[in-house]
PDB file of C-alpha atoms in Angstrom:
ATOM      1  CA  PRO D   1      53.562  73.551  61.310  1.00 91.00           C
ATOM      2  CA  LYS D   2      51.712  70.809  63.175  1.00 93.00           C
ATOM      3  CA  ALA D   3      48.289  71.657  61.708  1.00 93.00           C
ATOM      4  CA  CYS D   4      48.957  71.311  57.959  1.00 95.00           C
ATOM      5  CA  GLU D   5      48.756  67.898  56.305  1.00 95.00           C
ATOM      6  CA  LEU D   6      52.517  67.449  56.109  1.00 95.00           C
ATOM      7  CA  GLY D   7      52.909  68.528  59.727  1.00 96.00           C
ATOM      8  CA  LYS D   8      50.181  66.151  60.897  1.00 97.00           C
ATOM      9  CA  TRP D   9      51.962  63.251  59.192  1.00 95.00           C
ATOM     10  CA  LEU D  10      55.423  64.400  60.241  1.00 96.00           C
ATOM     11  CA  TYR D  11      54.567  64.666  63.940  1.00 95.00           C
ATOM     12  CA  SER D  12      52.224  61.696  64.193  1.00 95.00           C
ATOM     13  CA  ILE D  13      53.985  59.053  62.100  1.00 94.00           C
ATOM     14  CA  GLY D  14      56.904  60.383  60.089  1.00 94.00           C
ATOM     15  CA  LEU D  15      59.438  61.279  62.751  1.00 94.00           C
ATOM     16  CA  LYS D  16      58.530  58.274  64.904  1.00 95.00           C
ATOM     17  CA  GLU D  17      58.579  55.660  62.179  1.00 94.00           C
ATOM     18  CA  PHE D  18      61.406  57.032  60.037  1.00 94.00           C
ATOM     19  CA  ASN D  19      63.594  58.809  62.592  1.00 92.00           C
ATOM     20  CA  SER D  20      66.651  56.856  61.459  1.00 93.00           C
ATOM     21  CA  ILE D  21      66.532  58.546  58.052  1.00 95.00           C
ATOM     22  CA  GLN D  22      68.702  61.661  58.114  1.00 94.00           C
ATOM     23  CA  GLU D  23      66.466  63.470  55.626  1.00 96.00           C
ATOM     24  CA  MET D  24      63.539  63.300  58.060  1.00 96.00           C
ATOM     25  CA  ARG D  25      65.221  65.683  60.485  1.00 94.00           C
ATOM     26  CA  LEU D  26      66.084  67.995  57.624  1.00 97.00           C
ATOM     27  CA  LEU D  27      62.504  67.740  56.370  1.00 97.00           C
ATOM     28  CA  GLU D  28      61.274  68.935  59.762  1.00 96.00           C
ATOM     29  CA  LYS D  29      63.630  71.934  59.679  1.00 97.00           C
ATOM     30  CA  VAL D  30      62.707  72.912  56.118  1.00 97.00           C
ATOM     31  CA  HIS D  31      59.005  72.447  56.873  1.00 97.00           C
ATOM     32  CA  ASN D  32      59.255  74.747  59.890  1.00 97.00           C
ATOM     33  CA  HIS D  33      61.204  77.256  57.812  1.00 97.00           C
ATOM     34  CA  LEU D  34      58.423  77.237  55.203  1.00 97.00           C
ATOM     35  CA  HIS D  35      55.865  78.095  57.862  1.00 97.00           C
ATOM     36  CA  ALA D  36      58.085  80.868  59.234  1.00 97.00           C
ATOM     37  CA  ILE D  37      58.337  82.407  55.753  1.00 97.00           C
ATOM     38  CA  VAL D  38      54.584  82.248  55.215  1.00 97.00           C
ATOM     39  CA  LYS D  39      54.003  83.845  58.620  1.00 97.00           C
ATOM     40  CA  LYS D  40      56.413  86.645  57.724  1.00 97.00           C
ATOM     41  CA  ILE D  41      54.626  87.190  54.394  1.00 97.00           C
ATOM     42  CA  ILE D  42      51.263  87.505  56.124  1.00 97.00           C
ATOM     43  CA  GLU D  43      52.612  89.820  58.828  1.00 98.00           C
ATOM     44  CA  SER D  44      54.346  91.974  56.214  1.00 98.00           C
ATOM     45  CA  LYS D  45      51.199  92.254  54.117  1.00 97.00           C
ATOM     46  CA  HIS D  46      49.126  93.198  57.159  1.00 98.00           C
ATOM     47  CA  ALA D  47      51.716  95.840  58.057  1.00 98.00           C
ATOM     48  CA  GLY D  48      51.560  97.246  54.526  1.00 98.00           C
ATOM     49  CA  ASN D  49      55.133  96.216  53.727  1.00 98.00           C
ATOM     50  CA  ASP D  50      54.590  94.736  50.279  1.00 97.00           C
ATOM     51  CA  THR D  51      58.301  94.885  49.460  1.00 97.00           C
ATOM     52  CA  LEU D  52      59.234  92.574  52.339  1.00 97.00           C
ATOM     53  CA  ALA D  53      56.246  90.340  51.609  1.00 97.00           C
ATOM     54  CA  ASN D  54      57.368  89.959  47.996  1.00 97.00           C
ATOM     55  CA  GLU D  55      60.961  89.254  49.032  1.00 97.00           C
ATOM     56  CA  GLU D  56      59.790  86.496  51.361  1.00 97.00           C
ATOM     57  CA  PHE D  57      57.357  85.168  48.761  1.00 97.00           C
ATOM     58  CA  SER D  58      60.228  84.741  46.300  1.00 96.00           C
ATOM     59  CA  LYS D  59      61.781  82.218  48.736  1.00 96.00           C
ATOM     60  CA  LEU D  60      58.805  79.873  48.588  1.00 95.00           C
ATOM     61  CA  GLU D  61      59.688  78.249  45.261  1.00 94.00           C
ATOM     62  CA  TYR D  62      63.119  77.186  46.519  1.00 96.00           C
ATOM     63  CA  ILE D  63      61.707  75.913  49.829  1.00 97.00           C
ATOM     64  CA  SER D  64      58.961  73.998  47.995  1.00 95.00           C
ATOM     65  CA  GLN D  65      61.525  72.354  45.728  1.00 97.00           C
ATOM     66  CA  GLU D  66      63.657  71.469  48.739  1.00 97.00           C
ATOM     67  CA  LEU D  67      60.661  69.872  50.488  1.00 96.00           C
ATOM     68  CA  SER D  68      59.767  67.925  47.375  1.00 96.00           C
ATOM     69  CA  SER D  69      63.339  66.701  46.957  1.00 97.00           C
ATOM     70  CA  LEU D  70      63.535  65.571  50.583  1.00 97.00           C
ATOM     71  CA  LEU D  71      60.212  63.738  50.336  1.00 96.00           C
ATOM     72  CA  ASN D  72      61.422  61.953  47.198  1.00 96.00           C
ATOM     73  CA  LYS D  73      64.667  60.921  48.912  1.00 96.00           C
ATOM     74  CA  ILE D  74      62.744  59.645  51.920  1.00 95.00           C
ATOM     75  CA  GLU D  75      60.338  57.748  49.684  1.00 94.00           C
ATOM     76  CA  ASP D  76      63.278  56.139  47.859  1.00 94.00           C
ATOM     77  CA  LYS D  77      64.734  54.977  51.174  1.00 92.00           C
ATOM     78  CA  VAL D  78      61.524  53.469  52.531  1.00 90.00           C
ATOM     79  CA  THR D  79      60.131  51.951  49.354  1.00 88.00           C
ATOM     80  CA  PRO D  80      61.042  48.261  48.893  1.00 83.00           C
ATOM     81  CA  LYS D  81      62.969  47.623  45.711  1.00 73.00           C
TER      82      LYS D  81
END
């Protein structure tokens, strides 16, 4: 989670600069959850368990939408009007 582009931003600037925004803490949790799902997909595929891999893969769209929504909310809160 700390090596991807979002993670690099989140742990270098995001959480420090915007820690007062409630959505930032939720963003961190959802981001970590995304990485846990991807890890489970990879492990399942390597173990030959395509059924579990596909079940986990089906969760990615929802998680991606949740991340996008949180980023938009955070942007709205930090962008001057």
